Tab-separated table of C-alpha atoms in Angstrom:
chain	number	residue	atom	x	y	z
A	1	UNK	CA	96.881	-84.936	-1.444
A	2	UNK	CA	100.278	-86.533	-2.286
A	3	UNK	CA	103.313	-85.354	-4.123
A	4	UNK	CA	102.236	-83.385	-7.395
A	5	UNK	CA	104.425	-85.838	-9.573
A	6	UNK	CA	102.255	-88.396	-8.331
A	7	UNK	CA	98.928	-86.516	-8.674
A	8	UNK	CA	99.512	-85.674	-12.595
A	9	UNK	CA	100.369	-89.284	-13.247
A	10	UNK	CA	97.465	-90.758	-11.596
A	11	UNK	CA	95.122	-87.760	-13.642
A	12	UNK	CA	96.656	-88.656	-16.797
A	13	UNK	CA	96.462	-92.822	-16.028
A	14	UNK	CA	92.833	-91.989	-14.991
A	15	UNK	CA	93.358	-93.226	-11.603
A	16	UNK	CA	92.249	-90.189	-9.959
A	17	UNK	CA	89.078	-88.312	-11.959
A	18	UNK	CA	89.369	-84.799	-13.430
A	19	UNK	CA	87.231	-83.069	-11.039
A	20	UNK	CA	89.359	-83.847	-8.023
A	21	UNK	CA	92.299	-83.029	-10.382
A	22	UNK	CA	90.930	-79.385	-11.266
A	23	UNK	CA	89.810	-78.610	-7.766
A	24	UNK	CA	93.397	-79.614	-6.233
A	25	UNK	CA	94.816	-77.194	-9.480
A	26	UNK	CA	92.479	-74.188	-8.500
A	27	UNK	CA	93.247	-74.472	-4.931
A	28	UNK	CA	97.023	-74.106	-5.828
A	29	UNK	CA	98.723	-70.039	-5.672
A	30	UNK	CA	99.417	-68.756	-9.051
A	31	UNK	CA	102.828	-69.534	-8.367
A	32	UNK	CA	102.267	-72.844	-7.997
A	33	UNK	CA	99.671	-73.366	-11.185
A	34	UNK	CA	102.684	-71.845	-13.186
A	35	UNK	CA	105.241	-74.638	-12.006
A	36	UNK	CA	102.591	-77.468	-12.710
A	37	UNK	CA	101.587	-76.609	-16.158
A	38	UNK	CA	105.689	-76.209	-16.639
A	39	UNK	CA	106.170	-79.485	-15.110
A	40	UNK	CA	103.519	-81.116	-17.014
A	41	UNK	CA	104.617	-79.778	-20.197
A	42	UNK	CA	107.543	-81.307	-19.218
A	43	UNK	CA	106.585	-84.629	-18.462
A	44	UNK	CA	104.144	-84.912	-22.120
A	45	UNK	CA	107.816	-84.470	-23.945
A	46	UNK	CA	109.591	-87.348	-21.589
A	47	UNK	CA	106.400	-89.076	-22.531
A	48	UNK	CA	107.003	-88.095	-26.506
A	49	UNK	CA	103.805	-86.619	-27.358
A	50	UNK	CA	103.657	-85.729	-31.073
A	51	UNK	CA	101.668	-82.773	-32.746
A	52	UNK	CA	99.326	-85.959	-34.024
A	53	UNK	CA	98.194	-86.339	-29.865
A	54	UNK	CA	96.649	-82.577	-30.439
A	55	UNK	CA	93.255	-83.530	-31.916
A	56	UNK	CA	92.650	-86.429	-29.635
A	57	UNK	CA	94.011	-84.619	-26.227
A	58	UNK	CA	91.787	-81.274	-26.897
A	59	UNK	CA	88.677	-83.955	-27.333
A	60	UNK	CA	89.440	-85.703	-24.224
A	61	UNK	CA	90.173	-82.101	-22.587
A	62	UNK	CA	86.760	-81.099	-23.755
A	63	UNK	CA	87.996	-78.118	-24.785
A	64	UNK	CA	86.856	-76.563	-28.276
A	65	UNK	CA	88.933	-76.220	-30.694
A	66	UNK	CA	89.099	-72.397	-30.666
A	67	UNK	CA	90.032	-72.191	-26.957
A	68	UNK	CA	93.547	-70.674	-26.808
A	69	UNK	CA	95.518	-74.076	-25.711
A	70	UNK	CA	93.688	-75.938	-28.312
A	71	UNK	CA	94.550	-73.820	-31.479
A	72	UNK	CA	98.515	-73.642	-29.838
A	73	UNK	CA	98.643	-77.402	-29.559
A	74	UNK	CA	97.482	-77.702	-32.920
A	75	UNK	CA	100.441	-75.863	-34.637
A	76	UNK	CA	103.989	-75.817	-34.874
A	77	UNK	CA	106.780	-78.221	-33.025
A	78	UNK	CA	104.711	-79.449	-30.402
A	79	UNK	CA	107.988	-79.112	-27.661
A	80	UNK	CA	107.086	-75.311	-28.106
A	81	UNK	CA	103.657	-75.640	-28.410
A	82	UNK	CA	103.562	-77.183	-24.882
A	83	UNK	CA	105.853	-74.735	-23.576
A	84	UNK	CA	103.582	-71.799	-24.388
A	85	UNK	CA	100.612	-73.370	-23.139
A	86	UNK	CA	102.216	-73.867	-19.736
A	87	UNK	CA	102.616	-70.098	-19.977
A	88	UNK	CA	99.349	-69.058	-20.779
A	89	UNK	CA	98.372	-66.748	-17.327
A	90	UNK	CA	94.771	-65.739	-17.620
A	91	UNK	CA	93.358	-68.120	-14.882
A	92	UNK	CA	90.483	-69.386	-16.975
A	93	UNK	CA	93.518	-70.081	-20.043
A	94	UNK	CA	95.573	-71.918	-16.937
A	95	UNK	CA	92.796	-74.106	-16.193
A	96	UNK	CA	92.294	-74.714	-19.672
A	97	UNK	CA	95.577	-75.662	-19.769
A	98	UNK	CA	95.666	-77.930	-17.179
A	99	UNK	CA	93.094	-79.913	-18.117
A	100	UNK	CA	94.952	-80.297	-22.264
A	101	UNK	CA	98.195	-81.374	-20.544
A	102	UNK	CA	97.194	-84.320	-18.585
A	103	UNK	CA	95.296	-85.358	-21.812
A	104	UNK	CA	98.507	-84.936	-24.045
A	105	UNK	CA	100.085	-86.641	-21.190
A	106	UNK	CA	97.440	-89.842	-21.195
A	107	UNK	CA	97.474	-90.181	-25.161
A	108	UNK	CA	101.001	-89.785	-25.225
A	109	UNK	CA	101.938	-92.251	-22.474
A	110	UNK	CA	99.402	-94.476	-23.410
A	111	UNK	CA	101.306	-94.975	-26.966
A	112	UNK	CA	104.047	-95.357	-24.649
A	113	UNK	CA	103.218	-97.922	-22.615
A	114	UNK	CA	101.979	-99.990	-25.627
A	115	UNK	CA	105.022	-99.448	-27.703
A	116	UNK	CA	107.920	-99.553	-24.931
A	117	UNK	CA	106.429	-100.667	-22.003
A	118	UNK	CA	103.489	-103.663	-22.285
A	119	UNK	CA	106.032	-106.376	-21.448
A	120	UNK	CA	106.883	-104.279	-17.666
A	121	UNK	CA	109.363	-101.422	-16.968
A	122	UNK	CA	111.013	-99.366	-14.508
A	123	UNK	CA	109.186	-96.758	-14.824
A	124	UNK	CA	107.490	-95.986	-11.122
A	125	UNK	CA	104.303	-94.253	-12.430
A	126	UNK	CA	103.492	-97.012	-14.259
A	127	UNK	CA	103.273	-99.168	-11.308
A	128	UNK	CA	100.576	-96.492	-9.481
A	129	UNK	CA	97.385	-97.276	-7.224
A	130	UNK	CA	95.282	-94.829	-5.538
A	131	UNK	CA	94.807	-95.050	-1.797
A	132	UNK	CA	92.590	-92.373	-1.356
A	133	UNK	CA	89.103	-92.053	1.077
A	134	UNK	CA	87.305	-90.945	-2.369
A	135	UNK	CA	88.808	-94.151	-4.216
A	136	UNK	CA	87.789	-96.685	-1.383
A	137	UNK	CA	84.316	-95.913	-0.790
């Protein structure tokens, strides 16, 4: 698979589905699941997600509301909510994870896109296409 900057954006844009998204997380070291939920974290505050993209991200996680990630995204300033999600280490909390961030990232860069971006912008992952064996058959 491509560059992971690349992979998030298309998971989050829904160019790429979930599945192939969780099975390229799980297939990543420890290590490297740490430094993705960081970086994703990181890219739903460029994106400005708000404490109101909490409810809406945890439904289109399909996560439950009590699941660790959900009840942290739910409360306080949502810049350190994120944060402490991305360091949640049981592996079944990291996947859990996961899958909340890229949908904070979708609501939150959807509301982007309408608000700053629907007349065009420079913004390269906004301008992504997947090339991929799964996506052309």
């Amino acid at each position: 698979m491509a560059d992971p900057y690349i992979i998030l954006n298309e998971l989050a844009q829904e160019l790429r589905p979930i599945p192939q998204g969780i099975e390229w997380f799980e297939g990543l070291s420890t290590e490297e699941q740490s430094n993705t939920l960081r970086l994703l974290s990181h890219f739903c505050i460029q994106a400005r997600a708000t404490a109101e993209d909490g409810p809406e991200s945890i439904r289109r996680a399909g996560l439950r509301a009590t699941h660790t990630p959900a009840v942290l995204i739910t409360r306080g300033r949502i810049d350190q909510q994120l944060g402490k999600i991305a360091s949640l280490t049981p592996h079944d909390e990291r996947l859990k994870s996961f899958r909340l961030l890229i949908a904070v990232l979708a609501v939150a860069d959807e509301r982007r896109r309408e608000r700053f971006c629907s007349d065009g912008c420079g913004h390269a992952w906004h301008r992504l296409s997947v090339d991929t064996p799964e996506a052309s058959a």
